[in-house]
Short mmCIF file of C-alpha atoms in Angstrom, two decimals:
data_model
loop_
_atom_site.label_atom_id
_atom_site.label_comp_id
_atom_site.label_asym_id
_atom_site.label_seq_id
_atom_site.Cartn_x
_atom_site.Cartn_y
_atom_site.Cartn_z
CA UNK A 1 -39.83 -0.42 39.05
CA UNK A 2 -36.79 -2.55 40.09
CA UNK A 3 -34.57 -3.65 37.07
CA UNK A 4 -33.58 -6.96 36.23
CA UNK A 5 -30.59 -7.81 33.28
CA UNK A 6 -30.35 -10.53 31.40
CA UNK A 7 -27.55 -11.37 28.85
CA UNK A 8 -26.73 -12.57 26.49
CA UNK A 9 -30.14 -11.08 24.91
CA UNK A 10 -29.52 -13.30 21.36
CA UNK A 11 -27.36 -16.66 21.14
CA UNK A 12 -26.34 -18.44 18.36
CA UNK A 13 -24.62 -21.74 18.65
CA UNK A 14 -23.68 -25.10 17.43
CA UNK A 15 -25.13 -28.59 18.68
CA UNK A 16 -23.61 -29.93 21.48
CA UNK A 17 -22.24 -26.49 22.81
CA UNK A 18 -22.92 -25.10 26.36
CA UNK A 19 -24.46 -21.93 26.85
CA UNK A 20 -24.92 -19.64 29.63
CA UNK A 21 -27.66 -16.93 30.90
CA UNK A 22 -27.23 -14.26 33.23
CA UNK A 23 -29.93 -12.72 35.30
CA UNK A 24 -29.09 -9.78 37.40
CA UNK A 25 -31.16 -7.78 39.83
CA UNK A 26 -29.34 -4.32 39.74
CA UNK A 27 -31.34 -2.19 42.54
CA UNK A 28 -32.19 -4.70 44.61
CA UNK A 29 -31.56 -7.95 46.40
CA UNK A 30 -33.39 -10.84 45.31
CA UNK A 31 -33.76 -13.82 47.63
CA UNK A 32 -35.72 -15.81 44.39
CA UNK A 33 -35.33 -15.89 40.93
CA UNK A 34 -37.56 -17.94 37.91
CA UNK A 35 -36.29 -18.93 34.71
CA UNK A 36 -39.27 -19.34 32.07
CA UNK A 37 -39.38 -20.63 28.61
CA UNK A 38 -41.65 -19.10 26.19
CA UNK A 39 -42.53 -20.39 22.89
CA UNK A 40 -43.62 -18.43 20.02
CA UNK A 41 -47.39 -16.97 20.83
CA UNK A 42 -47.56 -18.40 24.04
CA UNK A 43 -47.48 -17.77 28.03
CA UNK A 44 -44.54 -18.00 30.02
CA UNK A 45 -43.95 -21.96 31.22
CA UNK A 46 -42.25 -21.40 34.49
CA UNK A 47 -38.87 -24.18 34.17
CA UNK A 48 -37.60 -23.53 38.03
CA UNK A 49 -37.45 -21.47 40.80
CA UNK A 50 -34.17 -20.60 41.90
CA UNK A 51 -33.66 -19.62 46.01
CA UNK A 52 -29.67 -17.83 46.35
CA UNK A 53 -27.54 -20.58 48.06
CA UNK A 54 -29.86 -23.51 47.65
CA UNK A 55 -30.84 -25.85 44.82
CA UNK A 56 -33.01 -25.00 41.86
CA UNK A 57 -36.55 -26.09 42.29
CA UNK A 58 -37.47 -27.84 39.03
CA UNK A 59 -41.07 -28.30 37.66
CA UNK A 60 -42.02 -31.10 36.33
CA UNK A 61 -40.74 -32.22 32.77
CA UNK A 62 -38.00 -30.45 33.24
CA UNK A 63 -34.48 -31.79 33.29
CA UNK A 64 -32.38 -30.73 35.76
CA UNK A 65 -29.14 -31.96 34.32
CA UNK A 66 -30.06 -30.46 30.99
CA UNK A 67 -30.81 -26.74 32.48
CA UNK A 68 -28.21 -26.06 35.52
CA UNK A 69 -29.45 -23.22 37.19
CA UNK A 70 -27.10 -21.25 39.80
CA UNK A 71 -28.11 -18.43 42.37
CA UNK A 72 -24.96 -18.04 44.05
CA UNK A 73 -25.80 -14.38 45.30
CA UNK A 74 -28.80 -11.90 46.35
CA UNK A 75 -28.12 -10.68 42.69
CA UNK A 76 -27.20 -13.14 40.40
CA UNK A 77 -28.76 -16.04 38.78
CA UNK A 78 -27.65 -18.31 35.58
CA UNK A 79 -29.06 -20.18 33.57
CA UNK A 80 -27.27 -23.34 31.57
CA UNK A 81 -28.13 -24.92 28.75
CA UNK A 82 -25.76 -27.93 28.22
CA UNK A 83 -24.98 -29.86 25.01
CA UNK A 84 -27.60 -27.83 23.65
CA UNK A 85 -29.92 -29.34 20.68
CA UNK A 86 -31.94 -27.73 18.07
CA UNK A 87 -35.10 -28.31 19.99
CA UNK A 88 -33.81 -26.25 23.12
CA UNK A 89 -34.22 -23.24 20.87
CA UNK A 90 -36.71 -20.98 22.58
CA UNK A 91 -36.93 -17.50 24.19
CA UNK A 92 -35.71 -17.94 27.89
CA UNK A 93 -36.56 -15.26 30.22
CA UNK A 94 -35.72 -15.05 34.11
CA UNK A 95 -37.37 -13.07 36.85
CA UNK A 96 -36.83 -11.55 40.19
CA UNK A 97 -38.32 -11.22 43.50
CA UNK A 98 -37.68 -9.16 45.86
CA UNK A 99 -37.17 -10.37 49.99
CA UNK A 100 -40.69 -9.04 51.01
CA UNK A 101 -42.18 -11.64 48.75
CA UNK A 102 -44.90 -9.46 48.09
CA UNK A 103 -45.87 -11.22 44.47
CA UNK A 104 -43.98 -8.38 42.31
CA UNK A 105 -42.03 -10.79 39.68
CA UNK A 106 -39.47 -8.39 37.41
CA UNK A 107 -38.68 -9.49 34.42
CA UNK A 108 -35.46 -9.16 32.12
CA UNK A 109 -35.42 -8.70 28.68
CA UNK A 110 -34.89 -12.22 27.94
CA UNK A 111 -32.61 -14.06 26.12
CA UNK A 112 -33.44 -15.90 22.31
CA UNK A 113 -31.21 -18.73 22.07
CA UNK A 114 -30.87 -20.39 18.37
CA UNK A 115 -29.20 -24.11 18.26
CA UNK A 116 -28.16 -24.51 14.45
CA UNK B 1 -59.55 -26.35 34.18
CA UNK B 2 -56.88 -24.21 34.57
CA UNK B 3 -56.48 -22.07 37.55
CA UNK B 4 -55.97 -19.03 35.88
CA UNK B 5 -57.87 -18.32 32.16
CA UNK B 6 -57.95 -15.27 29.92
CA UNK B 7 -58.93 -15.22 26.66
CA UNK B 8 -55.89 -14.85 24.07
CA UNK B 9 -57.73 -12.99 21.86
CA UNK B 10 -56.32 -11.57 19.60
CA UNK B 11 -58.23 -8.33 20.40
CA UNK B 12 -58.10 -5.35 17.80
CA UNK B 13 -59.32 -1.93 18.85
CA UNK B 14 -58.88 2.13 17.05
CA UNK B 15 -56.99 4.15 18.48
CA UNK B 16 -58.98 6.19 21.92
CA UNK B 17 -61.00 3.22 22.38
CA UNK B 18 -61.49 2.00 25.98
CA UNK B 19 -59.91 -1.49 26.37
CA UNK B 20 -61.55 -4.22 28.52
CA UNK B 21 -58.92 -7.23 29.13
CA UNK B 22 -60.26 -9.96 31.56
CA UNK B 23 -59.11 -12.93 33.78
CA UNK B 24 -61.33 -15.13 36.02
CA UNK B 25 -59.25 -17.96 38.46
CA UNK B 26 -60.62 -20.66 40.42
CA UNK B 27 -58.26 -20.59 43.53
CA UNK B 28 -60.18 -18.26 46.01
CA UNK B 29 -56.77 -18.03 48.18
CA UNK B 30 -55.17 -15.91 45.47
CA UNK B 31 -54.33 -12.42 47.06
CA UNK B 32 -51.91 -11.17 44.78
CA UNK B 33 -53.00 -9.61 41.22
CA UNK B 34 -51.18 -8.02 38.77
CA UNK B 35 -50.93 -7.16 34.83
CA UNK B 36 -48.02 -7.35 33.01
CA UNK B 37 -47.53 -6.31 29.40
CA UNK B 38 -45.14 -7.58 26.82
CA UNK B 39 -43.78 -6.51 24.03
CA UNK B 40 -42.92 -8.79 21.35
CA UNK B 41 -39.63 -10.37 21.60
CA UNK B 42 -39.30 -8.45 25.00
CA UNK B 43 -39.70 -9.42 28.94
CA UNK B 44 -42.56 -9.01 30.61
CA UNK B 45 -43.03 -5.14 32.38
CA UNK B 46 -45.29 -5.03 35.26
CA UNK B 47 -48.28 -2.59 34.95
CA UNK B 48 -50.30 -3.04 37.97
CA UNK B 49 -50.17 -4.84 41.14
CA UNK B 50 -52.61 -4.88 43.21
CA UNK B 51 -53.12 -6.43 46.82
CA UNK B 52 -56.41 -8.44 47.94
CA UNK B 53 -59.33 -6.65 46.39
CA UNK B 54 -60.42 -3.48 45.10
CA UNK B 55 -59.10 -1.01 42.16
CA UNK B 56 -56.16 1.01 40.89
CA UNK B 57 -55.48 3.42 38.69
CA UNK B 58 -52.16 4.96 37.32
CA UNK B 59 -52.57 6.74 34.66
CA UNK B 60 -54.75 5.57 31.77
CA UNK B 61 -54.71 2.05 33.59
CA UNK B 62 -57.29 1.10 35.94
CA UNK B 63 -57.01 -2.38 37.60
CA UNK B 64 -59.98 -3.58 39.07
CA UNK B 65 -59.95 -7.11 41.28
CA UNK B 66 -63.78 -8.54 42.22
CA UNK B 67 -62.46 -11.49 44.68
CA UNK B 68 -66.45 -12.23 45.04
CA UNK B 69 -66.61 -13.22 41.35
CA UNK B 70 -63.01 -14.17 41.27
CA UNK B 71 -62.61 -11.85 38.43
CA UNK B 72 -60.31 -9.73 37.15
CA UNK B 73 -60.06 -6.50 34.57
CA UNK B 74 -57.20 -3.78 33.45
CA UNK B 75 -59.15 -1.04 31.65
CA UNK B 76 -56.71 1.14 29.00
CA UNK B 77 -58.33 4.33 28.15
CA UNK B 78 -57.99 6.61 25.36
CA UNK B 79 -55.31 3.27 23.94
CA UNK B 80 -52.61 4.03 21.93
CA UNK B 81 -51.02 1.93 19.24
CA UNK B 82 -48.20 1.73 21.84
CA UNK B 83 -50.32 0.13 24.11
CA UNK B 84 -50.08 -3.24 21.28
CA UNK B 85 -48.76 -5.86 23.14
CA UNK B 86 -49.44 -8.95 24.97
CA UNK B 87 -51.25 -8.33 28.26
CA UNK B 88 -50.92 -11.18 30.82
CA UNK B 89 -52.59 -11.49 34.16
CA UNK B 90 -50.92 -13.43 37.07
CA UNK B 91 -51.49 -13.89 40.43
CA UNK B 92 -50.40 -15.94 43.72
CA UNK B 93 -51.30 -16.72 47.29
CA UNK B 94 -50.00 -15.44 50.52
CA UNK B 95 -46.71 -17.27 51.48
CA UNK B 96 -46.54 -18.91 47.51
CA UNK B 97 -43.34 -17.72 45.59
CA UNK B 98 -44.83 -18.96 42.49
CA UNK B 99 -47.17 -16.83 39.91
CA UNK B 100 -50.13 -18.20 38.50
CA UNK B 101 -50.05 -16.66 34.76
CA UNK B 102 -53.22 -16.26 32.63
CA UNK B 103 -52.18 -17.12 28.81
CA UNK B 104 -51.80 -13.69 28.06
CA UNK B 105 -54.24 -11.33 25.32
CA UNK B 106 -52.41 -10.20 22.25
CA UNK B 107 -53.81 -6.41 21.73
CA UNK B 108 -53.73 -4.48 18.99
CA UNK B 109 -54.47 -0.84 18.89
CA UNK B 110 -55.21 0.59 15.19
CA UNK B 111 -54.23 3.99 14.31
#
């Protein structure tokens, strides 16, 4: 299947601090991306969808000036958490479709962020 | 009611047993199916994908979609204690970028 990176795969950081996520597609072009959020023993909560040179689609609850998302390529997508708090802590993970839209979502290895 | 429920389980099974994981969704415009397993602390891998209705099989993995019954099954024979892992189900409509994800099944296999 297609591969999708994501890094950093662990963050540690201090309150307040910014942090960035990087989701690449490496064998492929993908005209969407998804950042999720998963929480310990649960499914994925889908947090946007991200279409390369638009805005970031937000669901709802979600705050847009809290998690800046960026798809500024076919191949790139970020994720940033800003003035990040203890309760932001979570396992983030993005995904990746390809152009034909045919429903296959790939997956990176996600990225654990701690706040202390 | 969600649109999309599987059980969470967790399900435990010995090793060579035939696995049964399930979904049933309430959106009868769903076309696209697929399983994805996940490892713990891991992204999701996709399994199976399968189009509209009908089954698949790669391997020890069958996929089976009943669009009638708007139901759902991966079958895992002869499992494996690699097979332990978090099975989710997810599926969308034609034209929809979103997935629909089930809650996922935490399997265990015992040796």
């Amino acid at each position: 299947g297609a591969v999708v990176s994501q890094h950093p795969s662990r963050v540690i950081c201090k309150s307040g601090t910014s942090v960035k996520i990087e989701c690449r597609s490496l064998d492929f072009q993908a005209t969407t991306m998804f950042w999720y959020r998963q929480f310990p023993k649960q499914s994925l909560m889908l947090m946007a969808t991200s279409n390369e040179g638009s805005k970031a689609t937000y669901e709802q609850g979600v705050e847009k000036d809290k998690f800046l998302i960026n798809h500024a390529s076919l191949t790139l997508s970020t994720l940033t958490v800003t003035s990040a708090h203890p309760e932001d802590s979570s396992f983030y993970i993005c995904s990746a479709m390809g152009q034909a839209n045919t429903g296959e979502l790939f997956f990176g290895e996600g990225s654990r962020l701690t706040v202390l | 009611q969600k649109e999309v429920e599987q059980d969470p389980g967790p399900l435990s099974v010995p090793e060579g047993a035939i696995v049964s994981l399930n979904c049933t969704y309430s959106n009868s415009a769903f076309q696209y199916f697929m399983w994805y397993r996940q490892y713990s602390r891991k992204g999701p891998e996709l399994l199976m994908y399968t189009y509209s209705s009908g089954n698949k099989e790669d391997g020890r993995f069958t996929a089976q979609v009943d669009k009638s019954s708007k139901y759902i099954s991966l079958f895992i024979r002869d499992s494996q204690p690699s097979d332990s892992a978090t099975y989710l189900c997810a599926m969308k409509t034609q034209g929809a970028q979103k997935l629909v994800f089930g809650q996922g099944t935490r399997l265990t296999i015992n040796p």
